[in-house]
Coordinates of C-alpha atoms in Angstrom, one line a residue:
M1 CA 5.3 3.7 -7.8
F2 CA 1.7 4.7 -7.6
I3 CA 1.9 4.9 -3.8
S4 CA 5.1 7.0 -3.8
N5 CA 3.6 9.3 -6.4
F6 CA 1.0 10.3 -3.8
D7 CA 3.8 10.6 -1.2
K8 CA 2.4 11.6 2.2
E9 CA -1.1 11.9 0.9
L10 CA -1.7 8.2 1.3
H11 CA -2.1 6.4 4.6
K12 CA -2.7 2.8 5.6
I13 CA -5.3 2.7 8.3
R14 CA -6.5 -0.4 10.1
F15 CA -10.1 -0.8 11.2
H16 CA -11.6 -3.8 13.2
F17 CA -15.0 -5.2 12.7
A18 CA -17.3 -8.1 13.6
T19 CA -20.9 -9.2 13.3
N20 CA -23.2 -8.3 16.1
N21 CA -24.0 -11.9 16.9
Y22 CA -20.3 -12.7 17.2
L23 CA -19.9 -10.0 19.8
N24 CA -23.0 -11.3 21.7
N25 CA -21.6 -14.9 21.6
N26 CA -24.5 -16.1 19.4
F27 CA -22.9 -18.5 17.1
K28 CA -26.0 -20.2 15.7
T29 CA -26.0 -18.2 12.5
G30 CA -23.3 -17.0 10.1
H31 CA -20.8 -14.7 11.8
F32 CA -17.3 -13.4 11.5
K33 CA -14.6 -11.1 13.1
G34 CA -11.6 -9.5 11.5
Y35 CA -9.9 -6.3 10.4
V36 CA -9.4 -4.3 7.2
D37 CA -6.3 -2.4 6.1
V38 CA -7.3 0.5 3.7
L39 CA -5.1 2.6 1.5
I40 CA -6.8 6.0 1.9
E41 CA -6.2 9.4 0.5
P42 CA -7.5 11.4 3.4
Q43 CA -7.8 14.9 1.8
K44 CA -9.9 13.5 -1.0
M45 CA -11.4 10.7 1.1
L46 CA -10.9 7.9 -1.4
I47 CA -9.9 4.3 -0.7
F48 CA -7.7 3.0 -3.5
H49 CA -7.1 -0.5 -2.1
R50 CA -8.2 -2.6 0.9
E51 CA -7.3 -6.0 2.3
I52 CA -9.8 -7.7 4.5
H53 CA -8.4 -10.3 7.0
F54 CA -10.8 -12.6 8.8
E55 CA -9.8 -14.0 12.2
S56 CA -13.0 -16.0 12.5
F57 CA -15.6 -16.9 9.9
A58 CA -18.6 -19.2 9.8
I59 CA -20.9 -19.3 6.8
D60 CA -24.5 -20.5 6.9
L61 CA -24.9 -22.8 3.9
A62 CA -28.7 -22.6 4.3
T63 CA -29.8 -20.2 1.6
T64 CA -33.0 -18.3 0.7
E65 CA -34.9 -20.6 -1.7
S66 CA -35.5 -17.8 -4.2
W67 CA -31.8 -17.1 -4.4
I68 CA -31.1 -20.6 -5.5
L69 CA -34.0 -20.9 -7.9
K70 CA -33.2 -17.6 -9.6
E71 CA -29.5 -17.9 -9.2
N72 CA -29.3 -14.3 -8.3
S73 CA -26.1 -12.2 -7.6
N74 CA -26.0 -13.1 -3.9
Y75 CA -26.3 -16.8 -4.7
Q76 CA -23.6 -16.5 -7.4
T77 CA -21.2 -14.7 -5.0
R78 CA -21.6 -17.4 -2.4
K79 CA -21.2 -20.1 -5.0
S80 CA -18.0 -18.4 -6.3
L81 CA -16.5 -18.4 -2.8
L82 CA -17.4 -22.1 -2.1
D83 CA -16.2 -23.2 -5.6
F84 CA -12.8 -21.5 -4.9
L85 CA -12.7 -23.1 -1.4
N86 CA -13.5 -26.5 -2.8
Q87 CA -10.9 -26.2 -5.5
M88 CA -8.1 -25.1 -3.1
H89 CA -8.9 -27.6 -0.3
Q90 CA -10.5 -30.5 -2.2
T91 CA -13.8 -30.2 -0.3
N92 CA -17.4 -30.4 -1.5
I93 CA -19.2 -27.6 0.3
I94 CA -22.4 -26.4 -1.3
Q95 CA -25.4 -24.2 -0.5
T96 CA -28.7 -25.8 0.6
I97 CA -32.2 -24.5 0.5
R98 CA -33.1 -23.0 3.8
Q99 CA -35.4 -25.1 6.0
D100 CA -36.0 -24.7 9.7
N101 CA -32.4 -25.1 10.8
N102 CA -29.2 -23.4 10.0
N103 CA -26.4 -25.2 8.2
L104 CA -23.2 -23.7 9.6
F105 CA -19.7 -24.3 8.2
V106 CA -16.8 -22.9 10.3
F107 CA -13.6 -22.1 8.5
N108 CA -10.3 -23.5 9.8
N109 CA -7.0 -21.5 9.6
E110 CA -6.0 -22.7 6.1
Q111 CA -9.5 -21.9 4.8
L112 CA -9.4 -18.5 6.4
Q113 CA -6.3 -17.7 4.4
T114 CA -8.1 -18.8 1.2
L115 CA -11.1 -16.7 2.2
N116 CA -8.9 -13.6 2.7
E117 CA -7.4 -14.0 -0.7
W118 CA -10.8 -14.5 -2.4
I119 CA -12.4 -11.5 -0.6
T120 CA -9.5 -9.1 -1.6
N121 CA -9.5 -10.2 -5.2
N122 CA -13.3 -10.0 -5.6
K123 CA -13.7 -6.6 -3.8
I124 CA -16.7 -7.7 -1.8
T125 CA -18.4 -4.7 -0.1
F126 CA -19.0 -4.7 3.6
N127 CA -22.7 -4.7 3.1
N128 CA -22.4 -7.8 0.9
L129 CA -20.5 -9.6 3.6
I130 CA -23.7 -10.0 5.6
A131 CA -25.5 -11.6 2.6
L132 CA -22.5 -13.7 2.0
V133 CA -22.3 -15.2 5.5
R134 CA -26.0 -15.4 6.3
G135 CA -27.5 -16.5 3.0
S136 CA -30.4 -14.0 3.4
N137 CA -30.9 -10.3 2.7
P138 CA -29.3 -7.8 5.1
S139 CA -31.4 -5.1 6.7
G140 CA -31.3 -1.6 5.2
K141 CA -28.3 0.5 5.9
F142 CA -30.2 3.2 7.8
K143 CA -33.0 1.0 9.2
N144 CA -33.0 0.3 12.9
L145 CA -29.4 1.4 13.3
K146 CA -29.2 0.1 16.9
A147 CA -29.7 -3.4 15.5
G148 CA -27.0 -3.1 12.8
Q149 CA -25.5 -6.5 11.8
L150 CA -22.0 -5.3 11.1
V151 CA -20.1 -3.4 13.7
C152 CA -16.9 -1.3 13.6
L153 CA -15.0 -2.0 16.8
D154 CA -12.8 1.1 16.9
F155 CA -15.3 3.2 18.9
N156 CA -16.8 2.9 22.3
K157 CA -19.5 0.1 22.5
E158 CA -22.2 2.7 23.3
E159 CA -21.6 4.5 20.0
D160 CA -23.8 2.2 18.0
L161 CA -24.5 4.6 15.2
K162 CA -20.9 5.3 14.5
N163 CA -20.0 1.6 14.8
V164 CA -22.7 0.5 12.3
L165 CA -22.3 3.3 9.7
C166 CA -18.6 3.4 9.5
N167 CA -18.7 0.2 7.4
T168 CA -21.2 1.9 5.1
F169 CA -18.9 4.8 4.8
F170 CA -16.0 2.5 3.7
D171 CA -18.1 1.0 1.0
A172 CA -19.1 4.5 -0.3
I173 CA -15.5 5.8 -0.8
F174 CA -13.9 2.6 -2.1
L175 CA -12.8 2.8 -5.8
N176 CA -14.0 -0.6 -7.1
D177 CA -12.3 -0.3 -10.5
F178 CA -8.9 0.8 -9.4
V179 CA -6.2 -1.9 -9.2
L180 CA -2.7 -1.6 -7.7
E181 CA 0.1 -3.1 -9.6
N182 CA 2.3 -5.8 -8.0
D183 CA 5.1 -3.5 -6.8
D184 CA 2.6 -1.2 -5.1
L185 CA 0.9 -4.2 -3.5
R186 CA 4.2 -5.1 -2.0
N187 CA 4.7 -1.6 -0.8
F188 CA 1.2 -1.5 0.7
K189 CA 2.0 -4.7 2.7
R190 CA 5.2 -3.1 4.0
M191 CA 3.5 0.1 5.0
K192 CA 2.9 0.7 8.7
S193 CA -0.7 0.4 9.7
N194 CA -2.1 3.4 11.5
S195 CA -5.0 3.2 14.0
A196 CA -8.5 4.4 13.7
E197 CA -7.6 6.9 16.4
F198 CA -4.8 8.3 14.2
F199 CA -7.4 8.6 11.3
L200 CA -9.7 10.6 13.5
N201 CA -7.1 12.8 15.3
Q202 CA -4.8 13.6 12.4
I203 CA -7.3 13.9 9.5
L204 CA -10.8 14.8 10.7
K205 CA -9.6 17.3 13.3
S206 CA -7.1 19.0 11.1
N207 CA -7.6 22.6 10.2
E208 CA -7.4 22.0 6.4
K209 CA -10.5 22.8 4.5
K210 CA -12.6 19.7 3.7
D211 CA -15.1 20.3 0.9
N212 CA -16.7 17.1 -0.1
H213 CA -19.6 14.9 0.8
A214 CA -17.3 12.3 2.4
F215 CA -16.2 14.7 5.1
E216 CA -19.7 16.0 5.6
F217 CA -21.0 12.4 6.1
L218 CA -18.2 11.4 8.5
N219 CA -18.3 14.6 10.5
C220 CA -22.1 14.3 10.8
L221 CA -21.8 10.6 11.8
L222 CA -19.1 11.2 14.4
F223 CA -20.0 14.6 15.9
D224 CA -23.6 15.6 15.3
E225 CA -26.2 15.0 18.0
Y226 CA -28.2 11.8 17.5
N227 CA -31.7 12.5 16.3
E228 CA -34.1 12.0 13.3
N229 CA -32.6 15.0 11.5
K230 CA -29.2 13.4 11.7
I231 CA -30.4 10.2 10.2
N232 CA -32.1 12.0 7.3
K233 CA -29.0 14.1 6.7
L234 CA -26.8 11.0 6.6
K235 CA -29.2 9.3 4.1
L236 CA -29.0 12.3 1.8
L237 CA -25.2 12.6 2.1
Y238 CA -24.8 8.9 1.5
I239 CA -26.8 9.2 -1.8
E240 CA -24.6 12.1 -2.9
L241 CA -21.4 10.4 -1.8
N242 CA -22.2 7.3 -3.8
K243 CA -23.0 9.4 -6.9
E244 CA -19.7 11.2 -6.5
K245 CA -17.7 8.0 -6.0
E246 CA -19.4 6.2 -8.9
L247 CA -18.6 9.1 -11.2
I248 CA -14.9 9.1 -10.2
D249 CA -14.8 5.3 -10.4
N250 CA -16.3 5.2 -13.9
H251 CA -13.9 7.9 -15.2
I252 CA -10.9 6.3 -13.7
S253 CA -11.8 2.9 -15.1
K254 CA -12.4 4.4 -18.6
Y255 CA -9.1 6.3 -18.7
I256 CA -6.9 3.7 -17.1
K257 CA -8.0 1.2 -19.8
L258 CA -7.1 3.8 -22.4
I259 CA -3.7 4.3 -20.8
D260 CA -3.1 0.5 -20.8
K261 CA -4.2 0.3 -24.5
E262 CA -1.9 3.2 -25.4
R263 CA 1.0 1.4 -23.7
N264 CA 0.9 -1.3 -26.4
K265 CA 2.1 1.2 -29.0
V266 CA 5.4 1.9 -27.2
N267 CA 7.3 -1.2 -28.3
K268 CA 6.9 -0.2 -32.0
L269 CA 8.6 3.2 -31.5
N270 CA 12.2 3.9 -32.6
I271 CA 14.0 5.9 -29.9
Q272 CA 17.5 7.3 -30.6
V273 CA 18.3 9.8 -27.8
F274 CA 21.5 7.8 -27.0
K275 CA 22.6 6.6 -30.4
Q276 CA 25.4 4.4 -29.1
I277 CA 22.9 2.2 -27.4
K278 CA 21.5 -0.1 -30.0
E279 CA 19.7 -2.7 -27.9
Y280 CA 17.5 -0.9 -25.5
D281 CA 14.4 -0.7 -23.4
R282 CA 12.0 2.2 -24.0
A283 CA 12.0 3.9 -20.6
H284 CA 9.3 6.4 -19.7
I285 CA 10.4 9.7 -18.2
Y286 CA 7.0 10.7 -17.0
E287 CA 6.2 7.2 -15.7
I288 CA 2.9 5.4 -16.4
K289 CA 2.3 5.1 -12.7
M290 CA 2.9 8.9 -12.3
I291 CA 0.5 9.5 -15.2
K292 CA -2.2 7.3 -13.5
A293 CA -1.7 9.0 -10.1
D294 CA -1.9 12.5 -11.6
L295 CA -4.9 11.5 -13.7
I296 CA -6.8 10.4 -10.6
K297 CA -6.0 13.7 -8.9
Y298 CA -7.2 15.6 -12.0
I299 CA -10.5 13.6 -12.2
Y300 CA -11.1 14.1 -8.5
N301 CA -10.7 17.9 -8.7
L302 CA -13.4 17.9 -11.5
R303 CA -15.8 15.6 -9.6
N304 CA -18.5 18.3 -9.2
Q305 CA -18.6 19.2 -12.9
S306 CA -21.4 17.9 -15.1
S307 CA -18.9 16.7 -17.7
I308 CA -15.1 16.1 -18.0
N309 CA -13.2 17.3 -21.1
D310 CA -12.3 14.1 -22.8
K311 CA -10.0 15.8 -25.3
E312 CA -8.0 17.5 -22.6
I313 CA -7.5 14.3 -20.6
K314 CA -6.3 12.4 -23.7
K315 CA -3.9 15.2 -24.6
Q316 CA -2.5 15.6 -21.0
F317 CA -2.4 12.0 -19.9
I318 CA -3.2 9.4 -22.5
E319 CA -1.0 10.6 -25.3
A320 CA 1.9 11.0 -23.0
V321 CA 2.1 7.2 -22.7
S322 CA 3.2 6.7 -26.3
D323 CA 4.8 10.1 -27.0
K324 CA 8.4 9.5 -28.3
E325 CA 9.6 12.6 -26.3
N326 CA 8.5 10.9 -23.1
L327 CA 10.9 8.0 -23.8
L328 CA 14.6 7.3 -23.5
N329 CA 16.4 4.4 -25.0
L330 CA 18.2 2.8 -22.1
D331 CA 19.9 -0.6 -21.7
V332 CA 18.0 -3.0 -19.5
N333 CA 20.2 -2.4 -16.4
S334 CA 20.1 1.4 -16.7
H335 CA 16.3 1.2 -17.2
R336 CA 16.0 -0.8 -14.0
A337 CA 18.1 1.8 -12.2
F338 CA 16.0 4.6 -13.7
D339 CA 12.8 3.1 -12.5
K340 CA 14.3 2.6 -9.0
Y341 CA 15.0 6.3 -8.9
M342 CA 18.8 5.7 -8.7
F343 CA 19.1 8.6 -11.1
F344 CA 17.1 11.1 -13.1
Y345 CA 17.8 14.1 -15.4
D346 CA 17.6 17.8 -14.6
L347 CA 16.0 20.3 -17.0
D348 CA 19.4 20.8 -18.7
G349 CA 19.6 17.1 -19.5
N350 CA 22.3 16.4 -16.9
I351 CA 22.2 13.1 -15.1
Q352 CA 21.6 13.4 -11.3
I353 CA 22.6 10.3 -9.4
N354 CA 21.1 9.1 -6.1
K355 CA 23.6 9.5 -3.2
K356 CA 22.3 6.1 -1.9
F357 CA 23.6 4.5 -5.1
D358 CA 26.3 2.3 -3.3
N359 CA 29.4 0.7 -4.9
K360 CA 27.8 -2.6 -5.3
N361 CA 24.9 -1.2 -7.2
W362 CA 27.3 1.0 -9.2
N363 CA 29.2 -2.0 -10.5
I364 CA 25.9 -3.6 -11.6
Y365 CA 24.5 -0.5 -13.4
N366 CA 27.5 1.5 -14.7
Q367 CA 28.1 -0.3 -18.0
N368 CA 26.6 2.5 -20.1
M369 CA 26.4 5.3 -17.5
S370 CA 29.0 7.5 -19.1
I371 CA 27.1 7.2 -22.4
I372 CA 23.8 8.4 -20.9
K373 CA 25.2 11.0 -18.5
K374 CA 23.8 13.9 -20.7
I375 CA 20.8 14.2 -23.0
D376 CA 21.9 16.1 -26.0
N377 CA 20.5 19.6 -26.3
K378 CA 18.7 18.8 -29.6
F379 CA 16.5 16.3 -27.7
L380 CA 15.7 18.8 -24.9
T381 CA 12.5 20.1 -26.5
K382 CA 9.9 22.0 -24.6
K383 CA 7.8 18.8 -24.4
R384 CA 10.7 16.6 -23.2
K385 CA 11.5 19.2 -20.5
F386 CA 7.9 19.0 -19.4
Y387 CA 8.2 15.3 -18.9
L388 CA 11.6 15.6 -17.1
N389 CA 10.0 18.2 -14.8
Q390 CA 7.0 15.8 -14.1
R391 CA 9.4 13.1 -13.0
I392 CA 11.3 15.6 -10.8
L393 CA 8.0 16.8 -9.2
N394 CA 6.8 13.3 -8.6
Y395 CA 10.0 12.2 -6.9
K396 CA 9.9 12.5 -3.1
N397 CA 13.5 13.5 -2.2
P398 CA 15.3 15.3 -5.0
S399 CA 17.9 16.4 -2.5
E400 CA 19.2 12.8 -2.4
F401 CA 20.7 13.3 -5.9
E402 CA 24.0 14.8 -7.1
G403 CA 25.6 15.5 -10.4
F404 CA 27.4 12.9 -12.5
W405 CA 31.0 14.3 -12.1
E406 CA 30.5 14.9 -8.3
F407 CA 29.3 11.3 -8.1
F408 CA 32.4 10.1 -10.0
K409 CA 34.7 11.9 -7.6
S410 CA 33.1 10.3 -4.6
K411 CA 33.8 6.7 -6.0

């Protein structure tokens, strides 16, 4: 799993938000209230995934005339939402040219569920939410902060600056081009949500060294005295933070696509580590999800360099995907057990079986277990040992495993 490969480095944090007019009980224009769950790597300050949940949402269908005439990106985004809503609920909701009055449409509970799905899939930024709901341009991020239109509710009401700019911060560290796979999405939903207070107390106030623009921005936002110098500092840090995030995002997008392309070569490879198994899956030792997770860490650590060594990345990560020495021929059930970390191999090629592998599971997966209990020494090349070690390093609790014969005796 991508999530498990980051182990304790990833946290699920919940932040609450609302539009200013919602909090002031002014429901004449577009407004909303909800919360966002983010999957954040706190030491690197990157958000890999987020799910926005609206508890209340009203969109002003009245739209700036120039948006409609030019069919600009804001118009297209609103249209995409309304088209999706109309398709799912057999409605006919459309934008209208703004006149003197607003044209408010309030979402019911079923429509809110559709909205939440659409928002998550389309990775709408917090800043774009205002344009989405109002049908007009939002004010600048740093202009008249006290009148900010989108408010984070996890601070005291008096802390306007923190409330307004935390949403800006979330946009600036969100990796737009990274996509979690289905099993990781399920894991994310099962993860316990920690509070904003946890985020501040456990991460910002830790003694570990924080050496990036994200921490500078957040520390300045939360702890520096409010004055003009603070605003200017935040503006400059925000620019640098966006540059840094965009660089990381672009590299991740590029190399993840190369990994997925390389994956297509695997099915053509003839793997004969266990010769008695004729019908087999090609099981990665150094899993693709591990490769992706390690690639992201590698790219992040090089974020301040003017260029990234393309050849080194391809050698270290991309080529590993289709390297025959990173593959084992396992029957479909053994492959499934391998991917569930029910067993792995030590550097001597001996199988190590998870102590949690109960009798019921054993009966399902043990058909060829005696055949695959040992990787023959002739296949234990330096490279294959490297891949075996990567799997061991990426597994969270190697102490849960025991040798094959010890496991046999316990059954």
